[in-house]
XYZ file of C-alpha atoms in Angstrom:
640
model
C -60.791 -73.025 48.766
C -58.200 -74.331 46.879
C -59.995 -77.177 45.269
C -58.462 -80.748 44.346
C -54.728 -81.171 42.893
C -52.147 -83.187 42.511
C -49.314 -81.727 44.655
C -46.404 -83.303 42.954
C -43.508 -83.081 45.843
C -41.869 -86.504 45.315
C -38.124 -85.974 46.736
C -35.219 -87.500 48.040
C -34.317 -86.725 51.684
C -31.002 -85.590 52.744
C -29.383 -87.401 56.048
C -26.432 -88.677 57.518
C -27.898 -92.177 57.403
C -28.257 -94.834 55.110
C -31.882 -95.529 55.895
C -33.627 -92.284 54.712
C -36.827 -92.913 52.959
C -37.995 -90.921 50.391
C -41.303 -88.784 50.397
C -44.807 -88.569 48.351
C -47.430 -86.554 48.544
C -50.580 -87.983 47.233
C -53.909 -85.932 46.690
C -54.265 -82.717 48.554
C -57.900 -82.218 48.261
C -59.970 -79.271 50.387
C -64.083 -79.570 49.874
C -66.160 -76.071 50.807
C -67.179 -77.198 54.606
C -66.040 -79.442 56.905
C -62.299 -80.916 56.807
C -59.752 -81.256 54.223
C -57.538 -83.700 54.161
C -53.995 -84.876 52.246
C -51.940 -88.556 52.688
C -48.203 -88.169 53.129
C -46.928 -91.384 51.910
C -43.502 -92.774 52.846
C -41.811 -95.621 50.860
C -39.314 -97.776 51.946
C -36.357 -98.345 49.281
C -33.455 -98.898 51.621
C -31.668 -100.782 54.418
C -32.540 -101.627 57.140
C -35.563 -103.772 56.431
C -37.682 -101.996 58.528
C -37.518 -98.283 59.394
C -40.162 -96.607 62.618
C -40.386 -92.920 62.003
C -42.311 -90.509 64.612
C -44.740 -87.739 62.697
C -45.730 -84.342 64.108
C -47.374 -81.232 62.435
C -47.140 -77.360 62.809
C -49.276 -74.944 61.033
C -48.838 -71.107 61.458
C -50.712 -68.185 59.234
C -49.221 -66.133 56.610
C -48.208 -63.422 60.203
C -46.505 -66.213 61.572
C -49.272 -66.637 64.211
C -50.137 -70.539 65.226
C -53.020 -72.311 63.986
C -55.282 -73.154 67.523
C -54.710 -76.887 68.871
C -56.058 -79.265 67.163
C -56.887 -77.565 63.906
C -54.252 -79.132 61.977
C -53.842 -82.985 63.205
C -52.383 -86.271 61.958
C -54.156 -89.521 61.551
C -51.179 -91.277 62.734
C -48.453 -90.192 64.665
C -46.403 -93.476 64.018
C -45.399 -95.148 60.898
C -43.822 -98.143 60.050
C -41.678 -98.787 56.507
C -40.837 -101.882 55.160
C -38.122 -101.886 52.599
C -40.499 -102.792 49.005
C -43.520 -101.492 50.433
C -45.861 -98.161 51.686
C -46.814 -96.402 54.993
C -48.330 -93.568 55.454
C -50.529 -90.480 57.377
C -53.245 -88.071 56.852
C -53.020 -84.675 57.232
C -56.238 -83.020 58.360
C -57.516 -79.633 58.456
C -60.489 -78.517 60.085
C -61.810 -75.312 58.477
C -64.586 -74.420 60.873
C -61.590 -74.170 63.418
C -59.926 -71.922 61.338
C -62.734 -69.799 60.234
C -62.291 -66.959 62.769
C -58.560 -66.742 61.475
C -58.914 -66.714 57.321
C -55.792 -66.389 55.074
C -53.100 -68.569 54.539
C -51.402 -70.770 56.080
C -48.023 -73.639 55.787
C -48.257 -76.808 57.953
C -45.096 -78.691 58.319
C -45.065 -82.071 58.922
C -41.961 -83.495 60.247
C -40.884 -87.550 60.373
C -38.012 -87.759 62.717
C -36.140 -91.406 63.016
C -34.613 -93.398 65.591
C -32.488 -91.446 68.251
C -35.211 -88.596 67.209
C -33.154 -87.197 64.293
C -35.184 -85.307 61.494
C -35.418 -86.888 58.091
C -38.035 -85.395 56.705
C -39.805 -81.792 56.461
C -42.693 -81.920 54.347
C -44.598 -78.086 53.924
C -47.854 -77.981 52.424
C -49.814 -74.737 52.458
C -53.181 -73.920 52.095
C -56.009 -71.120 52.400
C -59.001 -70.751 53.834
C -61.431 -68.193 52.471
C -62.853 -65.770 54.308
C -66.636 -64.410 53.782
C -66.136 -63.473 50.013
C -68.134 -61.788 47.740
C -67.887 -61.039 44.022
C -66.393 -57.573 43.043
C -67.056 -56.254 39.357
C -65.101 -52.963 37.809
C -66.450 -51.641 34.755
C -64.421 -49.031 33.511
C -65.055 -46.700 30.698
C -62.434 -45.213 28.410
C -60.699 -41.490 28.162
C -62.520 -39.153 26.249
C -60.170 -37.130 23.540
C -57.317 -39.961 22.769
C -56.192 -40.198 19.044
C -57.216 -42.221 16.578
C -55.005 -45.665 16.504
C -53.896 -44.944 20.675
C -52.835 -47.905 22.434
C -55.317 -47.492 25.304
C -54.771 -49.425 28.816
C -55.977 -49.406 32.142
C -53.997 -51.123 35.562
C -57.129 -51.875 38.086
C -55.812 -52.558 41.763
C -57.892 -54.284 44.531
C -56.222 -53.899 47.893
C -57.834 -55.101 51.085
C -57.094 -52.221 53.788
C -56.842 -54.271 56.913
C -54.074 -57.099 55.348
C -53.547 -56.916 51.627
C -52.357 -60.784 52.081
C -56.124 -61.870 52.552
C -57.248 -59.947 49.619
C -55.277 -58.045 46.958
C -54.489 -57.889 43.371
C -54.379 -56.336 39.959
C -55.790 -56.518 36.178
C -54.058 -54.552 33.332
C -56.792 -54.864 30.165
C -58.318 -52.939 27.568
C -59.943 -49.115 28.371
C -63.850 -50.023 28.012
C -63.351 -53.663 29.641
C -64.776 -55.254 32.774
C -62.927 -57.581 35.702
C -64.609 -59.383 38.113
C -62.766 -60.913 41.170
C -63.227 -62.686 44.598
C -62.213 -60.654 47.646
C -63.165 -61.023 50.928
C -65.546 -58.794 53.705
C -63.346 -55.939 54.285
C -62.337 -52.251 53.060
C -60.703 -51.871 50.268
C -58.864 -49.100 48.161
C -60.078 -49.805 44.590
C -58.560 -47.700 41.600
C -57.849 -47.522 38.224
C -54.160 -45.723 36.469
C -55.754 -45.299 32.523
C -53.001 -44.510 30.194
C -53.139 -44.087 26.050
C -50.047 -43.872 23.951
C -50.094 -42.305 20.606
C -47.105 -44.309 18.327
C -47.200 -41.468 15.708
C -46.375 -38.772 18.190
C -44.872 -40.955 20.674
C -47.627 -38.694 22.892
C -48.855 -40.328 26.385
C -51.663 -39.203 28.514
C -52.889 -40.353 31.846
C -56.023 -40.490 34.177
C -56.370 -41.749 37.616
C -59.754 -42.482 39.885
C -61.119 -44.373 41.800
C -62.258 -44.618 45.943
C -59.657 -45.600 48.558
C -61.882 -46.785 50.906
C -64.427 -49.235 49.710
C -66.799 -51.153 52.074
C -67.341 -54.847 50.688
C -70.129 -56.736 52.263
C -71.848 -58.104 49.077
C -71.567 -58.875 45.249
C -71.010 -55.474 44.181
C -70.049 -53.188 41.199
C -67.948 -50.229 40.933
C -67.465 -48.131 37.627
C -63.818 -46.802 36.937
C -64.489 -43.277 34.651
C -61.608 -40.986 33.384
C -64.573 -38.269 32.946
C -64.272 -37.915 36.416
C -60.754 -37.318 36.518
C -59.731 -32.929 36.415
C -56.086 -32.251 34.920
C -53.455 -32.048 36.886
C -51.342 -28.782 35.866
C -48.939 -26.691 37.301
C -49.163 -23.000 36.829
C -46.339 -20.778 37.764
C -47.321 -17.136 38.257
C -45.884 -14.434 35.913
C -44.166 -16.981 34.017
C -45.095 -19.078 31.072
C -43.983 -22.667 30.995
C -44.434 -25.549 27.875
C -45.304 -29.093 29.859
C -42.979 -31.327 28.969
C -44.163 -34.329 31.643
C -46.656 -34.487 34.027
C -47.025 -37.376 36.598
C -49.548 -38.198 39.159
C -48.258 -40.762 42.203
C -50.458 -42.470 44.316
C -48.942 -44.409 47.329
C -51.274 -45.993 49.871
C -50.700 -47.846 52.782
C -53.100 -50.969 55.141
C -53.426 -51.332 58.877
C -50.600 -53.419 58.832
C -48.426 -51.090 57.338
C -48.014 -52.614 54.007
C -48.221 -50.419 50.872
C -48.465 -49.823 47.210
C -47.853 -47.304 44.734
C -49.272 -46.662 41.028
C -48.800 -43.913 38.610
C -49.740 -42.538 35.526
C -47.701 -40.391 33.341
C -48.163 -37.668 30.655
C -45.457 -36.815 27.958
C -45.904 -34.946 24.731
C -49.010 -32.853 23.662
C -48.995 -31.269 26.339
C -48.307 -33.678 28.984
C -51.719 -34.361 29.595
C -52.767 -35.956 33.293
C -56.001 -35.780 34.856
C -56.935 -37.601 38.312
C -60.004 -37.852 40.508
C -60.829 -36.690 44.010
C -59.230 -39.144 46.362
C -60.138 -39.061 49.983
C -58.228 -40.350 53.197
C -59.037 -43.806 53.642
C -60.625 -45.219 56.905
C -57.832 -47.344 57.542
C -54.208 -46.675 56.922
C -53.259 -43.965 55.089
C -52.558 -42.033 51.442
C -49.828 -40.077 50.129
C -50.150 -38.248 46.493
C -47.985 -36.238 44.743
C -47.553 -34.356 41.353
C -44.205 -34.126 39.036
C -43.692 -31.859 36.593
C -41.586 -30.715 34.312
C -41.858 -27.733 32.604
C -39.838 -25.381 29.751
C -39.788 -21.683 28.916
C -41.585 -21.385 25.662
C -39.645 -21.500 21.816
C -37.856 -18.428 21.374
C -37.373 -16.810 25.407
C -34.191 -15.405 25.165
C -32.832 -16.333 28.787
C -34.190 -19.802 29.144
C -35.172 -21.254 32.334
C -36.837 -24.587 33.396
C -39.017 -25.768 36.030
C -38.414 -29.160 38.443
C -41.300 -28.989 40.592
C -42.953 -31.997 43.096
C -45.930 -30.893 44.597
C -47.671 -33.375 47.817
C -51.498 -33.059 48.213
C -52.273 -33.625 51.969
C -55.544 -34.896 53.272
C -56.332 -36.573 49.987
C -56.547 -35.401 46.349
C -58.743 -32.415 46.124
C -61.535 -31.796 43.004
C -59.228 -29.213 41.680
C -55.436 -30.787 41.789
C -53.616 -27.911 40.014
C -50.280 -26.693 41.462
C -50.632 -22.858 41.843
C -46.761 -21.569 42.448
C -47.245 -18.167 43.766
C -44.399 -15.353 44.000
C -43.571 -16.156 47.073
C -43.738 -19.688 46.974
C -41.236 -19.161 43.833
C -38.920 -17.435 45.875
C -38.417 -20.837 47.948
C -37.526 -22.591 44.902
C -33.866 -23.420 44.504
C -31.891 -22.241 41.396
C -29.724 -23.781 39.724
C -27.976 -22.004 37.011
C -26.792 -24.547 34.175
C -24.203 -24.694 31.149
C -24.133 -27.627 28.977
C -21.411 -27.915 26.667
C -21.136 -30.320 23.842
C -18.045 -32.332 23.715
C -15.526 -31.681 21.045
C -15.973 -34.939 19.174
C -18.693 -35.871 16.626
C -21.558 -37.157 17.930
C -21.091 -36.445 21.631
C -24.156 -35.110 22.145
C -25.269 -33.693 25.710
C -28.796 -34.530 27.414
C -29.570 -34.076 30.684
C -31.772 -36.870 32.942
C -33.142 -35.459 36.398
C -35.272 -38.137 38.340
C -37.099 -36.719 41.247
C -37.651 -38.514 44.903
C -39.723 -37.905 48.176
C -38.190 -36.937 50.988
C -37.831 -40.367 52.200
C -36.524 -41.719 48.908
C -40.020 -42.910 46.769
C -39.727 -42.638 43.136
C -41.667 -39.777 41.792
C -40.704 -39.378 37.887
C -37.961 -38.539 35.520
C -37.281 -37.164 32.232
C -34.465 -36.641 30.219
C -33.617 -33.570 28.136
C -32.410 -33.422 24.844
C -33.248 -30.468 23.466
C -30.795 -28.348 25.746
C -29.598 -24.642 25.321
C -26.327 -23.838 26.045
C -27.102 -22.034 29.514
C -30.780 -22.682 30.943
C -32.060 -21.424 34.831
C -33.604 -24.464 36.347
C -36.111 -24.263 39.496
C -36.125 -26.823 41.332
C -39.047 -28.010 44.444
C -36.529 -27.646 47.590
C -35.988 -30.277 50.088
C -37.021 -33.158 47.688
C -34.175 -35.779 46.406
C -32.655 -35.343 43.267
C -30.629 -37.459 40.607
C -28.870 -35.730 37.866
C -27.187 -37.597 35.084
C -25.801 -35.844 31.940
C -25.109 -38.031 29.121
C -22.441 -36.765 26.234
C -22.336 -39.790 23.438
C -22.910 -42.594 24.909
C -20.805 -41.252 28.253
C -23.022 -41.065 31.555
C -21.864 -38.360 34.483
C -24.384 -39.381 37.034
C -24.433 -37.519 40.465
C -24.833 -38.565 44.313
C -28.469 -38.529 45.090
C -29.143 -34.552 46.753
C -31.601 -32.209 47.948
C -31.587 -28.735 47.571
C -33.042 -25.680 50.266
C -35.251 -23.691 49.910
C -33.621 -20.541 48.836
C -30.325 -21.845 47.328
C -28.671 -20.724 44.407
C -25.674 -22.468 43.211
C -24.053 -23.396 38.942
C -23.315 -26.643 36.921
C -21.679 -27.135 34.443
C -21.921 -30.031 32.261
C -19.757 -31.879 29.506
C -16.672 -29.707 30.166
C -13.421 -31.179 29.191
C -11.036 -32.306 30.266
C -12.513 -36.080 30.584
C -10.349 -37.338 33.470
C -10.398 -40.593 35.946
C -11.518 -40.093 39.794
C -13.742 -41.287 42.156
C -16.750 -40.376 44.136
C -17.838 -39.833 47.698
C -20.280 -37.788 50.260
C -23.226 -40.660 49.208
C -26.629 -40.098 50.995
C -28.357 -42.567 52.594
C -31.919 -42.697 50.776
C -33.152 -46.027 50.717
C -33.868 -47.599 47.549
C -32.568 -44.400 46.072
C -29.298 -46.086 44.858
C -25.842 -44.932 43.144
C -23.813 -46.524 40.373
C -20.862 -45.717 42.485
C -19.750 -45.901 46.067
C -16.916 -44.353 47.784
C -13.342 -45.915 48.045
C -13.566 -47.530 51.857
C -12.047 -50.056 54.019
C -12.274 -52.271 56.598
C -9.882 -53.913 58.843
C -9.131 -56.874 56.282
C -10.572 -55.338 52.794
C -9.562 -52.342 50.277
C -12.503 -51.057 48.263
C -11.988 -49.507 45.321
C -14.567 -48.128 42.695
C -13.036 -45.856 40.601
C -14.753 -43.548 37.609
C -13.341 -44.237 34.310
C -14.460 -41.421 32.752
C -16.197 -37.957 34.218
C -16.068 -34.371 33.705
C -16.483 -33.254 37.361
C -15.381 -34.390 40.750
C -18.336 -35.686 42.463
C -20.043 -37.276 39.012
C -19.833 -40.876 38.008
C -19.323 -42.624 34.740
C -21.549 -45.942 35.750
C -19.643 -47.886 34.033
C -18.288 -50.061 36.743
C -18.602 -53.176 33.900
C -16.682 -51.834 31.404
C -17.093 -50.953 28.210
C -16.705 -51.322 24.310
C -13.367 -49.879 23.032
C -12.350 -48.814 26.706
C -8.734 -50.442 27.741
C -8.403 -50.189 31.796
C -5.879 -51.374 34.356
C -5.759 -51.412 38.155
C -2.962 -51.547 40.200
C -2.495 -51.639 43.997
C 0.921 -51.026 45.698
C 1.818 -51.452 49.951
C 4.649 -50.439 51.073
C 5.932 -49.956 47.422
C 4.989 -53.580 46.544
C 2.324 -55.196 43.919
C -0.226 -55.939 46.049
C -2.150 -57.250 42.763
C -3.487 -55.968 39.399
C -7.371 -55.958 37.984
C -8.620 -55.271 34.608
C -11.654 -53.409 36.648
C -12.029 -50.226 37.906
C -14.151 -51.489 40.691
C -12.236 -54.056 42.993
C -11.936 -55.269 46.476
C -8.405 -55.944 48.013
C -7.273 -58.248 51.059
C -4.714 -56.018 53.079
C -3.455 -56.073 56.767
C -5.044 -54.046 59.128
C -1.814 -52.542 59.935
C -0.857 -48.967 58.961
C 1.090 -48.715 55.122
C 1.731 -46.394 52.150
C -0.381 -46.987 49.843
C -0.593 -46.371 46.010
C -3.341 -47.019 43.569
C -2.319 -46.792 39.885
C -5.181 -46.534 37.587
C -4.595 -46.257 33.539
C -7.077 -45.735 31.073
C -6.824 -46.235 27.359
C -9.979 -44.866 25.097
C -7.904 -43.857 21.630
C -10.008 -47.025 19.981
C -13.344 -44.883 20.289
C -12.400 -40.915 21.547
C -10.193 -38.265 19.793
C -10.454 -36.700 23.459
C -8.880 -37.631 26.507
C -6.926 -40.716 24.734
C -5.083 -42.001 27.587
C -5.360 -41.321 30.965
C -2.735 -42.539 33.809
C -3.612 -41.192 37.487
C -1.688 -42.422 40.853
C -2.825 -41.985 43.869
C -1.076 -42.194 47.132
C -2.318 -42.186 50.607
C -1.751 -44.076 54.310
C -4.201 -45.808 55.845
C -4.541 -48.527 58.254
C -7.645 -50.837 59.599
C -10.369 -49.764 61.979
C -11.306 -51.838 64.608
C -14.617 -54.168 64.284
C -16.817 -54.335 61.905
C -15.962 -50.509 60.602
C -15.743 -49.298 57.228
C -14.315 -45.602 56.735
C -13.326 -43.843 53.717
C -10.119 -43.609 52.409
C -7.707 -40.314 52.519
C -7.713 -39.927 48.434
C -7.098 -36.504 46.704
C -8.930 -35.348 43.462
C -8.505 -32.598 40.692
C -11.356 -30.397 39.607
C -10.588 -28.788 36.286
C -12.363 -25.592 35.171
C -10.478 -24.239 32.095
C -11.899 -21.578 29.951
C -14.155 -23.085 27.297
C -16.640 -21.914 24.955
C -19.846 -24.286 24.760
C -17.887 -26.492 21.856
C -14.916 -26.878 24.489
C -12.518 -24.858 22.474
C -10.088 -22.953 24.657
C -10.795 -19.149 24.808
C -8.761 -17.382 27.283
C -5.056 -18.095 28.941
C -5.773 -19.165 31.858
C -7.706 -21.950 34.296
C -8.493 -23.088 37.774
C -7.520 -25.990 39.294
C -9.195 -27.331 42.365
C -8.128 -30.279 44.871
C -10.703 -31.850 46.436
C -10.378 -34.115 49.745
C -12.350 -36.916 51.019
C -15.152 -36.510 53.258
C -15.237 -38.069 56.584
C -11.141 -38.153 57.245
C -9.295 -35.361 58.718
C -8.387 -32.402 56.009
C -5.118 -32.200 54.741
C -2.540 -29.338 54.031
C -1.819 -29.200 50.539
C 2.178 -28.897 50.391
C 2.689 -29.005 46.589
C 1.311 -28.227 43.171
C 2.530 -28.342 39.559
C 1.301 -28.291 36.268
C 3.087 -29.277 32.850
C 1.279 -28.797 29.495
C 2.370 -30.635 26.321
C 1.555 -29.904 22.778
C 2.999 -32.936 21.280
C 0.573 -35.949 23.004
C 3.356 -36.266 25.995
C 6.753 -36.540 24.026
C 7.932 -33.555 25.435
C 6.723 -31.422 28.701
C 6.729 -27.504 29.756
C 5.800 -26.448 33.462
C 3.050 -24.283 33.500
C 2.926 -21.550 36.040
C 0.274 -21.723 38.712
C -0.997 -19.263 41.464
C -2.247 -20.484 44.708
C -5.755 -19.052 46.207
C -6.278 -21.652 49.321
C -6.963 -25.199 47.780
C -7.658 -24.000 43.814
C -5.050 -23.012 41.316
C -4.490 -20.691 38.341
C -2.378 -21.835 35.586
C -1.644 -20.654 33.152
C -2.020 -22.735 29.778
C -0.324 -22.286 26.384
C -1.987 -20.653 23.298
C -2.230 -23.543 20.837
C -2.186 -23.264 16.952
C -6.025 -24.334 15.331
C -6.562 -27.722 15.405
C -3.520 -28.804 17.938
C -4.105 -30.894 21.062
C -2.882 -30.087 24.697
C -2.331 -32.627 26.910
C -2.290 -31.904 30.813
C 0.004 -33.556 33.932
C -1.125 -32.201 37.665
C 1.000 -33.502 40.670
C -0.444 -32.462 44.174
C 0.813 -33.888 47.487
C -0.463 -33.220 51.012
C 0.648 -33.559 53.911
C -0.920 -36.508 55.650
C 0.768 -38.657 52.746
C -2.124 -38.485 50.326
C -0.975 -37.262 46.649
C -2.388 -37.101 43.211
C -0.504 -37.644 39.543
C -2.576 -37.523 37.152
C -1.519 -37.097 33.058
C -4.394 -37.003 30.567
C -3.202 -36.853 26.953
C -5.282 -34.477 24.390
C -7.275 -33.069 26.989
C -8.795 -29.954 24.279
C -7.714 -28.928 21.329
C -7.797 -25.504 20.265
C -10.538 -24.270 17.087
């Protein structure tokens, strides 16, 4: 029960009348049997002198299911206001009535004046308690934690049939005790124990528990890590340092509702340990391990290990993730080169954060101790975000999976830094991008342009700006200013009809880089409108730059490749045109560079610079649906 309290809902009431009253609640009190009741009262502080109001009263549960007839009632179902003085009704709830039917609930009672027109809406909710019973956890602290740890636990309480009758969680002290008030019912019952070392920045984790409790009495349950077995992954014939381990627990009711915890290990060996968890009664559990794991100091070909592991029909006593030979030979490969940007302080890290299949968070971590090339192995068929950071500088990708099988390279940090945009995003669910594809719709233009990036298909995230970055945005129909932003993400109203298009986009960083100073891209296309409610993609054209650099991003051979790229989801285009210029003098002068066609990819060749001297790079591409690309970016590398 809810006990006595002041409800405090004095307001004025909106109405196209002169003659609306206004509304307070007085006492809301609710005793442990029989029927609670609460006065509405109504004063009158307007013309006319009198004013009749007709009162009626809804109640419905927290499902949205009515309260039975006559359960929630009104004393009076007529009032009458005199202008200086009080009228009122009770509100009156009989709990027997609603005993078969616990929870919460909101009655509404509405005052409706003459010609039956609503002036007031009062809601007042309440709960009635089920059979309840108190529930003590004791838990007892991790065994083996370091001297001055910051030691925690998170305790959840989740009723299995409707969390909304009974659910909740504490977050105290390893060692402590909670005691709460749930009602009869199953319940998943569980503890995440965590302990953070600040003078190795180490973190350990332990999760137990039961997830499937019967409650039908006072009771006590004891949380123990010592219970708990580590979770590890072992990877046959080859030795891997733990860099983080995380266990994920995701459970759902009858009702379908859910919850997830987690408890994660970094440092020291990434140390997680969990308990065996069985299938619960009602609803159902998902748990998964994350790892992610090194070749030791020293191995002279370096490789890494991505791995997400599901346990099906509950947690077993023994939780480590054997990876077999064969099961290795499903991973997917990645082979990776990380460059570091040729300006001071641009250093590169990697971030990979790891998804189920159907988009739930699993864990991230991000790299900073990187080699120059590394052989990553990655759990197929699971979602992946990878964002490599160079200084400050984010190049995030589209959310992906990978098959079982694959084999495919990256490269990371590679210069030339150049302006683009993004596209091919999956649909994941709360698995969300900092950028979305250029679109539109009959009546709108969306643009969201990267600033910044070092690869088609790779975003900056930096949609807002940022310090010491200049930017301009400029939209042309027809060859006329449609209208100019100081964004690089913008929405546009155009006709639906069909025009020539041509986005102008010029970037200024010489405030804050010594690379990539100024970059000025057009791009053309046509487009007109869909019909509807439609959005499609527009027809824009990209350049992928893979020159010859050494891991610093000094030039070291004569020649590169040059790739267009096309949108997805619009018809493919003909490339009719390609050219190249190089400059050596930050764009005072040009010299065409010769290039050699090999279907949609390029190589040109680019000039041998003295030590120390800058090259800047203009490509020009045109197609032949009208889409074309003109991009200049000044200093793009600079020669040892």
């Amino acid at each position: 029960a809810v006990g006595a309290g002041r409800l405090n809902a004095e307001r004025a009431l909106s109405g196209p009348t002169s003659d609306q009253p206004t509304v307070d609640l007085g006492t809301f009190s609710y005793p442990q049997s029989g029927t609670a009741a609460t006065t509405l009262t109504w004063t009158g502080d307007s013309t006319p002198a009198t004013v009749n109001l007709d009162l009626d009263v809804t109640a419905v549960n927290h499902d949205g299911t009515a309260a039975p007839r006559g359960a929630v009632t009104l004393t009076a179902n007529k009032v009458k206001v005199k202008r200086g003085s009080t009228a009122g009704t009770t509100l009156r709830i009989d709990r027997a009535a609603l005993a078969g039917s616990p929870g919460y609930y909101l009655a509404t009672v509405t005052a409706r004046a003459s010609g039956h027109k609503p002036v007031a809406s009062t809601p007042i909710s309440f709960y009635v308690e089920p059979r309840s019973f108190d529930l003590t956890v004791n838990t007892k602290p991790m065994a083996g934690t370091a001297e001055g740890s910051e030691n925690y636990v998170g305790v959840l309480v989740t009723n299995l049939d409707d969390p909304l009758i009974s659910a909740g969680g504490a977050f105290f002290e390893q060692g402590d005790s909670v005691t709460v008030r749930v009602a009869e019912g199953h319940y998943a019952i569980t503890g995440g124990f965590s302990s953070y070392d600040p003078a190795t920045e180490a973190q350990q984790g332990a999760y137990v528990g039961d997830t499937d409790v019967a409650i039908n009495g006072d009771r006590t349950i004891t949380l123990d890590p010592a219970t708990a077995r580590p979770v590890t992954a072992v990877i046959d014939g080859a030795p891997t340092t733990p860099l983080l381990t995380s266990f994920i627990y995701q459970q759902t009711t009858k009702n379908g509702q859910f919850w997830w915890n987690s408890v994660t290990g970094l440092g020291g060996g990434a140390k997680v340990s969990v308990a065996p968890l069985r299938e619960p009664s009602i609803g159902s559990l998902r748990a998964y391990s994350a790892f992610f794991l090194q070749s030791p100091k020293g191995t002279a070909n370096p490789y890494a290990y991505d791995l997400a592991h599901e346990y099906t029909d509950g947690v077993p006593a023994d939780p480590t993730y054997r990876v077999s030979k064969a099961e290795q030979a499903k991973l997917a490969r990645i082979d990776e080169r990380f460059n570091q940007m040729d300006s001071p302080e641009m250093y590169t890290s990697l971030l990979r954060a790891m998804y189920a299949p159907d988009g739930i968070y699993l864990t991230q971590l991000r790299n900073f101790d990187l080699p120059t090339n590394r052989t990553a192995y990655l759990s197929p068929d699971y979602l992946y975000v990878d964002e490599a950071v160079y200084g400050g500088l984010p190049a995030q990708e589209q959310v992906r999976s990978y098959q079982a099988g694959s084999r495919e390279s990256k490269v990371w940090a590679r210069q030339p830094l150049h302006s683009d945009w993004v596209d091919g995003i999956l649909n994941t669910g709360d698995v969300l991008p900092c950028a979305t594809a250029p679109s539109r719709t009959r009546g709108n233009l969306h643009l969201d342009l990267v600033m910044l990036t070092d690869q088609h298909g790779r975003s900056d995230c930096l949609q807002g700006g940022g310090i010491g970055l200049n930017r301009k945005m400029s939209l042309y129909r027809d060859g006329k200013l449609v209208e100019e932003r100081v964004a690089s993400r913008a929405d546009f109203t155009v006709p639906q009809q069909a025009a020539d298009y041509r986005v102008t986009f010029d970037l200024d960083t010489s405030l804050i880089l010594p690379i990539s100073t100024k970059v000025n891209t057009s791009w053309t296309f046509r487009s007109a409108g869909p019909t509807g409610t439609e959005s499609v993609p527009l027809p824009l054209l990209a350049v992928d730059y893979a020159l010859p650099m050494d891991a610093g991003n000094h030039i070291v051979g004569g020649s590169g490749e040059f790739t267009i790229r096309q949108a997805q989801g619009v018809p493919a285009q003909k490339v009719t045109s390609f050219q190249v210029w190089t400059s050596t003098d930050d764009g005072k002068t040009w010299q065409v560079a010769r290039a050699t066609r090999h279907d949609d990819a390029y190589t040109v060749e680019l000039p041998s610079p003295a030590a120390g001297q800058a090259v800047s790079l203009r490509v020009k591409a045109d197609a032949s649906g009208g889409s074309g690309i003109d991009q200049t970016i000044i200093r793009a590398y600079k020669a040892d």
